[in-house]
Structure formats: C-alpha cells, structure tokens
Coordinates of C-alpha atoms in Angstrom, one line a residue:
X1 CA 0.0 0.0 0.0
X2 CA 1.3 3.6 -0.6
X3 CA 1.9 6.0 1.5
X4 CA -1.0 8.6 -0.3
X5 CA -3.5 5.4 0.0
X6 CA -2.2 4.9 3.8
X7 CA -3.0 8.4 4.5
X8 CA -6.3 8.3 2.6
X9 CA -7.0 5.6 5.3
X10 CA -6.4 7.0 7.9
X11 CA -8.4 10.4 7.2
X12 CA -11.6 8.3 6.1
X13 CA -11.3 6.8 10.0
X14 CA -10.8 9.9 12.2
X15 CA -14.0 11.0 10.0
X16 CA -17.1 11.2 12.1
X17 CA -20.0 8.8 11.1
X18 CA -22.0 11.7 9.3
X19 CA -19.0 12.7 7.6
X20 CA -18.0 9.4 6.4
X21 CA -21.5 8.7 5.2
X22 CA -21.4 12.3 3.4
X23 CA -18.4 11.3 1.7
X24 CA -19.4 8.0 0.4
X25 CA -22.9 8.6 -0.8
X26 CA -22.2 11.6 -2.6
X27 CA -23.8 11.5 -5.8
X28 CA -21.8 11.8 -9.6
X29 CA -22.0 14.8 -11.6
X30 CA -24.8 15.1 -14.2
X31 CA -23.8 14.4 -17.8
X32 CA -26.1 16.8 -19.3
X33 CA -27.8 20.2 -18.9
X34 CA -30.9 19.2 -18.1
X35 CA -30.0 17.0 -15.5
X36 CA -28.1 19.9 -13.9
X37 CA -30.9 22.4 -14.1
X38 CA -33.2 19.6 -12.5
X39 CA -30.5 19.6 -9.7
X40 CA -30.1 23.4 -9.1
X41 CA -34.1 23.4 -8.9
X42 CA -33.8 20.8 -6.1
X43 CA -31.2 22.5 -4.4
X44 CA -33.1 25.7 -4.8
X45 CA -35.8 24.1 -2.9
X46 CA -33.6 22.8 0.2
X47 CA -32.4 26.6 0.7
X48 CA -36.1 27.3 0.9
X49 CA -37.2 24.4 3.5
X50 CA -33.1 25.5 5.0
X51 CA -34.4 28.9 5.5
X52 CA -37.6 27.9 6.8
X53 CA -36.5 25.8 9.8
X54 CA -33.8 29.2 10.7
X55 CA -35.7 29.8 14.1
X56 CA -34.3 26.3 15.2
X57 CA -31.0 26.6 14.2
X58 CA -29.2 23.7 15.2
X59 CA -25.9 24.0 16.8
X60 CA -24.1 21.6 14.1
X61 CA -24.1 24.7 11.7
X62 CA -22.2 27.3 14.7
X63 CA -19.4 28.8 13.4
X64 CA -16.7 30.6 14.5
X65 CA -18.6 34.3 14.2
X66 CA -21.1 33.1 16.6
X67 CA -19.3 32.1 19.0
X68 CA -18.2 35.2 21.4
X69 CA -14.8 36.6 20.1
X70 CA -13.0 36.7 23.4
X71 CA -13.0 32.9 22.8
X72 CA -10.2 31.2 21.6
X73 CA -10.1 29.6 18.1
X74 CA -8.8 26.5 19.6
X75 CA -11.8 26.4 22.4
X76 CA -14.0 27.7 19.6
X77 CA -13.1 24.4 17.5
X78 CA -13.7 22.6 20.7
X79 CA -17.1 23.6 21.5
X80 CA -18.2 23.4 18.2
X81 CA -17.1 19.2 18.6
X82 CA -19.0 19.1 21.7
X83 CA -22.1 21.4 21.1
X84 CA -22.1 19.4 17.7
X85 CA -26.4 17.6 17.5
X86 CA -26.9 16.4 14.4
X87 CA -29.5 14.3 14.9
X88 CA -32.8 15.8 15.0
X89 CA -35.1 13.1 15.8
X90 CA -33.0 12.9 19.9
X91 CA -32.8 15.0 22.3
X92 CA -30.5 18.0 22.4
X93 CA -27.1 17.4 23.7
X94 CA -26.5 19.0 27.0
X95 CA -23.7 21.2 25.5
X96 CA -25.8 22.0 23.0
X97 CA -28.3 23.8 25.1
X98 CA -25.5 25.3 27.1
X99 CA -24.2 26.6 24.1
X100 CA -27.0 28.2 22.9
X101 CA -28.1 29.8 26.1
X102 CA -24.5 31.5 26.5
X103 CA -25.1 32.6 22.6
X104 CA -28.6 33.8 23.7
X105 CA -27.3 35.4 26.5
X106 CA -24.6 37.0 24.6
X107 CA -27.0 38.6 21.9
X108 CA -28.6 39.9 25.1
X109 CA -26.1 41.6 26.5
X110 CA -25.7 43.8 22.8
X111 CA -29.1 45.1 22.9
X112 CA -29.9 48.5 23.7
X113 CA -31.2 50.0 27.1
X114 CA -34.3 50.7 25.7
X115 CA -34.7 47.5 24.1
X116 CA -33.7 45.9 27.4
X117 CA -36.5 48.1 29.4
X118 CA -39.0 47.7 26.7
X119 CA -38.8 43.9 27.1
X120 CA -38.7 43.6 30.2
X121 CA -41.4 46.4 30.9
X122 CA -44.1 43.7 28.7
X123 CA -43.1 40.9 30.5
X124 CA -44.2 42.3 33.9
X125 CA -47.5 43.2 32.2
X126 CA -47.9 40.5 30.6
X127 CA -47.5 38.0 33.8
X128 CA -50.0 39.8 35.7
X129 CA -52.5 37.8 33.7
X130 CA -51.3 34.9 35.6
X131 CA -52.8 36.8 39.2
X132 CA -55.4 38.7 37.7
X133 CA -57.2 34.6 36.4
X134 CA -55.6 33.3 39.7
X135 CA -57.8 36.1 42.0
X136 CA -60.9 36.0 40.0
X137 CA -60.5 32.3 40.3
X138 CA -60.4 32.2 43.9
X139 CA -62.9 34.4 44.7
X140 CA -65.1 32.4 42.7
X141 CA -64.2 28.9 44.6
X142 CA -63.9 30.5 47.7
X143 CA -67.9 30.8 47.9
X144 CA -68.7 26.9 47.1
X145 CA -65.4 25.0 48.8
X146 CA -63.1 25.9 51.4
X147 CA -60.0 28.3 50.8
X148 CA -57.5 26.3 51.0
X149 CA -59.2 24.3 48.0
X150 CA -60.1 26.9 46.3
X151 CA -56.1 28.6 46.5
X152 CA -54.8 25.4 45.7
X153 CA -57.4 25.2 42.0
X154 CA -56.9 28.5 41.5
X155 CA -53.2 28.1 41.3
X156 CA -52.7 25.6 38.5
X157 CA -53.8 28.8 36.0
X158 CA -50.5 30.4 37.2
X159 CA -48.4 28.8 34.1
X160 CA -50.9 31.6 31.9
X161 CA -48.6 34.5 32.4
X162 CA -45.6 32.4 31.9
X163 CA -46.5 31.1 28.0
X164 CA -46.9 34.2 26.7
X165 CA -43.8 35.9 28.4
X166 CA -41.4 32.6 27.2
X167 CA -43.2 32.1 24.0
X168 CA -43.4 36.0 23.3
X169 CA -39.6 35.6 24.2
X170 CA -40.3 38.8 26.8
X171 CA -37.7 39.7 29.5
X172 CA -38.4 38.1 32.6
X173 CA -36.1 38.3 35.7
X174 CA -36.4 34.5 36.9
X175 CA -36.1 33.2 33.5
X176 CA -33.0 35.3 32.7
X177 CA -31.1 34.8 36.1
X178 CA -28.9 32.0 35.1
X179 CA -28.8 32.6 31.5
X180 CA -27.7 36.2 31.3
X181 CA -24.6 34.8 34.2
X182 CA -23.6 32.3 31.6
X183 CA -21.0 35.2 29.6
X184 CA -20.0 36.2 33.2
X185 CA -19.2 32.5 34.0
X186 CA -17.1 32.3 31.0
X187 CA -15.3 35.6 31.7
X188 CA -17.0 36.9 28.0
X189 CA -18.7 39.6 30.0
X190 CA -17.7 41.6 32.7
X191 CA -19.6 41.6 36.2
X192 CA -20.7 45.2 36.3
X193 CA -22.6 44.4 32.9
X194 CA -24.7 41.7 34.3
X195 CA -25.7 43.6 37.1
X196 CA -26.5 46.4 35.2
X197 CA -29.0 44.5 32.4
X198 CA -30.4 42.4 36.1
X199 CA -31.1 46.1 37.1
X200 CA -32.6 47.0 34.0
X201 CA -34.7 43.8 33.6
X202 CA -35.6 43.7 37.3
X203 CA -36.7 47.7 37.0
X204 CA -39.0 46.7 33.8
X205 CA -40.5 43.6 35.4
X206 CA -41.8 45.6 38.3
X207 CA -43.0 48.8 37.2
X208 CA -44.6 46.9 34.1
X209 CA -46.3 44.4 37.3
X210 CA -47.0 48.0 38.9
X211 CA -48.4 49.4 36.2
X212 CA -51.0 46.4 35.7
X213 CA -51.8 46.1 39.4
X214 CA -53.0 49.4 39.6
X215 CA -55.4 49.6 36.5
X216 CA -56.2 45.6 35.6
X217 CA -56.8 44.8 39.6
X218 CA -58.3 48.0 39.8
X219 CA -60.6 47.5 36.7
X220 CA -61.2 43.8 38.1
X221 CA -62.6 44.9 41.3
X222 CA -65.2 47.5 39.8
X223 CA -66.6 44.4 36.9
X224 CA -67.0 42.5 40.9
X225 CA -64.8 39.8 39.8
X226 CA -63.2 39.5 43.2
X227 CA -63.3 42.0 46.5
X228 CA -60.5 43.3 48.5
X229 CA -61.0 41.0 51.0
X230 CA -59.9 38.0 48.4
X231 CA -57.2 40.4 47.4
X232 CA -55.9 40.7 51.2
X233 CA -56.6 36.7 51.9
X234 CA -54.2 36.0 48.7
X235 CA -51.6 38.2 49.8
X236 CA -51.4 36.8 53.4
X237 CA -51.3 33.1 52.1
X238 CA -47.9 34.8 50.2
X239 CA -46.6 37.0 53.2
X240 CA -47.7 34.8 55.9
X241 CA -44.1 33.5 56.9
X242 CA -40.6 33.9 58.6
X243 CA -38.8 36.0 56.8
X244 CA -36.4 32.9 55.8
X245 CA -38.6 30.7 55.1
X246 CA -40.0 33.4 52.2
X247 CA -36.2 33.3 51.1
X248 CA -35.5 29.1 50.9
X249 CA -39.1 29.0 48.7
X250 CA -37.5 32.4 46.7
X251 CA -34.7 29.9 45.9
X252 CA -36.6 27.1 45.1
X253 CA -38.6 28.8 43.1
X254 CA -35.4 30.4 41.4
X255 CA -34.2 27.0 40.5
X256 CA -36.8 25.7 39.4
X257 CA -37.6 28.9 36.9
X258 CA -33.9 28.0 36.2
X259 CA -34.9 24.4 35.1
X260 CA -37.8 25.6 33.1
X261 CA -35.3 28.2 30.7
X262 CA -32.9 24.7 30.3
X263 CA -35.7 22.8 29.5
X264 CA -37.3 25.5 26.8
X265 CA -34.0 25.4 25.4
X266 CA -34.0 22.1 25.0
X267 CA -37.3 21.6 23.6
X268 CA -37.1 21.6 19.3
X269 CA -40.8 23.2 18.7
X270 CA -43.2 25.7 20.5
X271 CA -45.9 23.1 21.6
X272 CA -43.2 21.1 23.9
X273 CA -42.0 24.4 25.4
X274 CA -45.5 25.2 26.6
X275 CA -46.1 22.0 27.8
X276 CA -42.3 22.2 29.9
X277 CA -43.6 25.9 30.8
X278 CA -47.0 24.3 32.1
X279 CA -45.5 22.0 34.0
X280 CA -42.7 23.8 36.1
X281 CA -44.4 27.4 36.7
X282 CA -47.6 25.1 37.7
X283 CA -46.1 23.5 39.8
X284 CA -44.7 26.5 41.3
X285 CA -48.0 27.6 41.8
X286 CA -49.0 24.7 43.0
X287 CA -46.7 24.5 45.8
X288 CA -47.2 28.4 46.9
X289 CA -43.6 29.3 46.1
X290 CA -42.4 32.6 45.8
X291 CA -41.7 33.7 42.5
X292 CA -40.3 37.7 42.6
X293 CA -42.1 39.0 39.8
X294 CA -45.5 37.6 40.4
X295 CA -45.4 38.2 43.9
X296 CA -45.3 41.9 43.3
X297 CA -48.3 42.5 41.4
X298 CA -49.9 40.2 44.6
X299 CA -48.6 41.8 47.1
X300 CA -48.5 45.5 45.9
X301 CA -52.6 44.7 44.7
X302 CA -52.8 44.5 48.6
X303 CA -50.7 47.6 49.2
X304 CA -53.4 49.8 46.8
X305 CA -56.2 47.9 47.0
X306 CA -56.6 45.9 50.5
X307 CA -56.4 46.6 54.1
X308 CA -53.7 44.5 55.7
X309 CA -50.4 45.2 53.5
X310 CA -48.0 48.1 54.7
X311 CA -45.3 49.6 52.2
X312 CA -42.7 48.3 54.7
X313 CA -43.6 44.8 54.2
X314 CA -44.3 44.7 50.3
X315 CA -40.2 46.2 50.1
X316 CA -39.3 43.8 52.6
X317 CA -40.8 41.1 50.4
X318 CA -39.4 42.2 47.5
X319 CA -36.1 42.2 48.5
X320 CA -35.7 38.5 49.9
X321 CA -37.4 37.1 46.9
X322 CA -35.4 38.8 44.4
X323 CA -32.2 37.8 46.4
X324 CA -34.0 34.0 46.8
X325 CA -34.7 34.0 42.9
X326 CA -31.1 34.8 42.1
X327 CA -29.8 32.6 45.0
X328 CA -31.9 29.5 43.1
X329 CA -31.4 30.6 39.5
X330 CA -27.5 31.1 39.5
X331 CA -26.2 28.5 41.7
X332 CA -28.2 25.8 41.3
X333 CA -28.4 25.9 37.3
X334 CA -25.7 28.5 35.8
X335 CA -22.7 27.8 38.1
X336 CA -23.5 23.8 38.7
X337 CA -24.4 23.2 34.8
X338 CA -21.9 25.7 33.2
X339 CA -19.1 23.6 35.5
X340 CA -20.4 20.3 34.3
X341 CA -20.1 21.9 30.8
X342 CA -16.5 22.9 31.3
X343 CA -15.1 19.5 32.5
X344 CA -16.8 17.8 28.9
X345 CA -14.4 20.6 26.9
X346 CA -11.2 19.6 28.8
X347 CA -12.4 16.2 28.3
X348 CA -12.7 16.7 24.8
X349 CA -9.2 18.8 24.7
X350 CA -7.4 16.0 25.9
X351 CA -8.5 13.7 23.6
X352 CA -7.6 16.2 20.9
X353 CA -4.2 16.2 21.9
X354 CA -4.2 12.3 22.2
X355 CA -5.2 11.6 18.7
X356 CA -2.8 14.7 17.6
X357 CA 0.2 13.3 19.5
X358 CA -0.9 9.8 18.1
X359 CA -1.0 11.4 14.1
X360 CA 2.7 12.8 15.2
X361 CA 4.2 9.3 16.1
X362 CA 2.4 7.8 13.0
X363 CA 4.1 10.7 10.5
X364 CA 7.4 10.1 12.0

C-alpha cells in the first residue's frame, strides 16, 4: 500500500460517522444540462425548506462568528465538537443547550437600554394575567369549597402568564437569572454588565407588574370579579411566613424557573416548550412558592387595594425574593451546569491532543 493510500485511510477513519456517510454517498455529476438544471431546482428548494427551519437553528451549523470573540479559536473548534447535534429526531445534547443559552445570552447583553427596558417592561405586564385569572378564580371557589381548596385550583392557571412571556420571548427576571450569568461564568462579559441588564430587567419587570396592578386589579374589582377582601386573603397566604422561610421558597422557586429556561431550550418546537412551561411554573403555583415577579403584582394589589399590607412589608418582600430567585437561579443551574459543561471541553481537549500526538508518532 502507498503512502497517499495509507494516509487516505487513515483520514476516512478519524471521520465522524456523518462525515463518512457524506463522503461516500455523494452522488456523480450530471452528464447533461438538463439534469443539472433539474438539480439546481432541487437544491433551490432545500435553501427554501433550509431557511424555513432558521428559528431552530441547530448548533451543528455554529461557526466561529457566533461564537463570542473573546473565545479562543482552539476552544471555539472545541465547543463546536461538543455542542455538535446532528441528529434531529434525539434530544439535544446537553452542550448543545448550554451553548446556545451562553449565545442567547450573549446577543442579550448587545441590545440596547431601551430594548432591554422595553422587554422587560411587557413581560411584567404581561405576567400579571397569571394573578389577575388566579384572583378572580379564587374568589369564585372561595364561595362553594373551602379556601385552601379553592387557593390550591386557583393556582394551576399560574403557568398563563408564563407562556406568553417565554413564547413571546419577553424579559423576565427568573427566566434570565442564570442565563444572562452564563457570559459572566465564562469571563465573556464583565460583572458590572450583568448587574447592570439584572437592574434593567428587574426595573422593567416591576414597574410593568406596577403598572398592571394598579389599572387591571383596579378594573377587576369595579366588573366585581373579586373583592379586597380576596385580594388581602391571597396576599397573606404569600406574606404569611418567617422572613427565611419566604427566602428558601424564593430559591426554590429560582431553581426551578432555572430548570424551566434549560428545558425551553432544549425543547425543538413551540408546543413542547409550553407544555415544559405548564408544568414547572404550575407546579410553582401549585406549591405556593415565591416567584419575585409575580409576587409583586400580589402583594402590591394589597398595598393599593386591600387593608392588611404596609409599604414596609411589600419592600421587605421584594427584597428576599429577588435575592432567593437569584440565589436558586445562578447556583443551582448556571454555576452547577456551566461547571459540568466545562469538564466535557477539557475532556474533549485531551482527547484532541491524544489523537494529535498519536497522528505525530504515525508521520514520523
């Protein structure tokens, strides 16, 4: 055997599967015109269906311009060979998603302040529909069963607010907590940055919340869809506790909203990430954890509109579960998952410079 045929060999087995099946079944050049146009047609058409499936971009096509610059070209190479999912009838790999979040998160970080505010100004609007079906609801079941029946129905519509924010791609501060720390993790974006867009987001969420308690809670009261009093029972079942006891369910809660941004990543089409959605922010609501965001439009409906709620206590609130949501939301997902991530890339590294070292001994 030759040397050039040796080679040849060996290339065709480092290949990859896909690459080796490429390779072999690629089909012969036409012989004649017509054959050729046929085939520029077909191809014409795969741009088309290509271009079509864009919003799921899979991370087998990354290249090195999407990846963050302050990235290495040898770490790029490497996380393209990890992130690499092919295979669109599986799951995603799990440095796909991570991948894509930190890409996410990236193209995040470029927006503009208004943009940012904007965002995250709809989002707390538009997750005040979860409280404003939750209350009416619950004043509903709270004349035919008792209330602790009726809170624990009129809880599984909390996931309402939630779909449109995450489908309607919204800011939201829980579901953004570990993603936007990804860059930060990975020392592409500085610290001051992250807490910067947190304040931004944070500031959007609440006066958007603000903004809907005050004329949808207000506007739900005068259609008698619930009464103060149901508005001061629901915001004692979500103040009624220690001070850390509010903060461990804050960081529960913080993971699990965590969990549900992994998960939406992971999911390949719209109808899977509402059902993921469903699940985790029901079951949030479900167990009466404190979610930040939510719990201001509760809590601050009692402040303007019910008898029992002081401004001390609504800031004191706020506070512990914003603090309990971040708590949850960066160390339990970003910092445990992005470490997990990191170990697979020096895995992979190492066995770069095996099979490199190996080639070496082979040439020589």
């Amino acid at each position: 055997m030759s040397q050039d045929t040796e080679y040849d060999h060996d290339s065709q087995a480092n290949l990859s599967d896909s690459e080796r099946l490429s390779v072999n079944t690629t089909p012969p050049m036409p012989k004649d015109n017509h054959t050729l146009e046929e085939n520029s047609d077909s191809s014409k058409d795969i741009e088309v269906n290509k271009d079509a499936d864009e919003p799921i971009k899979a991370t087998e096509d990354l290249e090195n311009d999407d990846l963050p610059e302050e990235i290495s070209d040898e770490d790029k190479e490497t996380i393209k060979k990890v992130a690499s999912d092919d295979n669109l009838s599986q799951a995603k790999s799990y440095a796909s998603i991570l991948v894509e979040q930190v890409i996410h998160a990236k193209e995040t970080f470029e927006r503009s302040l208004g943009s940012l505010f904007t965002s995250a100004f709809t989002a707390g609007l538009e997750i005040g529909i979860s409280f404003f079906m939750i209350l009416s609801a619950f004043a509903l079941l709270n004349d035919v069963i008792p209330s602790r029946y009726a809170m624990v129905l009129s809880s599984l519509l909390y996931p309402i607010g939630f779909i449109i924010v995450v489908i309607g791609q919204s800011l939201l501060f829980t579901e953004q907590t570990s993603l936007l720390s990804l860059p930060v993790l990975n020392k592409i974006e500085p610290l001051h940055k992250l807490l910067r867009l947190w304040g931004i987001v944070i500031a959007g969420n609440i006066v958007g919340g603000c903004i809907f308690a005050a004329l949808m809670i207000g506007l739900g009261l005068h259609m008698h869809l619930f009464t103060d009093h149901a508005i001061d029972v629901y915001a004692e079942h979500i103040l009624g506790f220690e001070w850390w006891v509010i903060f461990g369910s804050a960081v529960l809660a913080g993971w699990m909203m965590g969990v549900a941004a992994w998960l939406v990543t992971s999911a390949r089409d719209t109808l899977s990430r509402i059902v993921l959605v469903t699940l985790i922010t029901g079951s949030i609501g479900f167990l009466g954890l404190h979610h930040s965001i939510v719990g201001n439009i509760e809590v601050f409906s009692a402040l303007l509109y019910g008898n029992t709620v002081s401004l001390w206590r609504y800031l004191v609130f706020l506070v512990v579960v914003l603090v309990g949501n971040t708590v949850g939301g960066v160390v339990f997902v970003a910092v445990l998952k992005n470490r997990t991530f990191l170990f697979e890339i020096e895995k992979v590294k190492e066995q770069a410079a095996e099979a490199r070292a190996k080639m070496d001994r082979r040439r020589f």
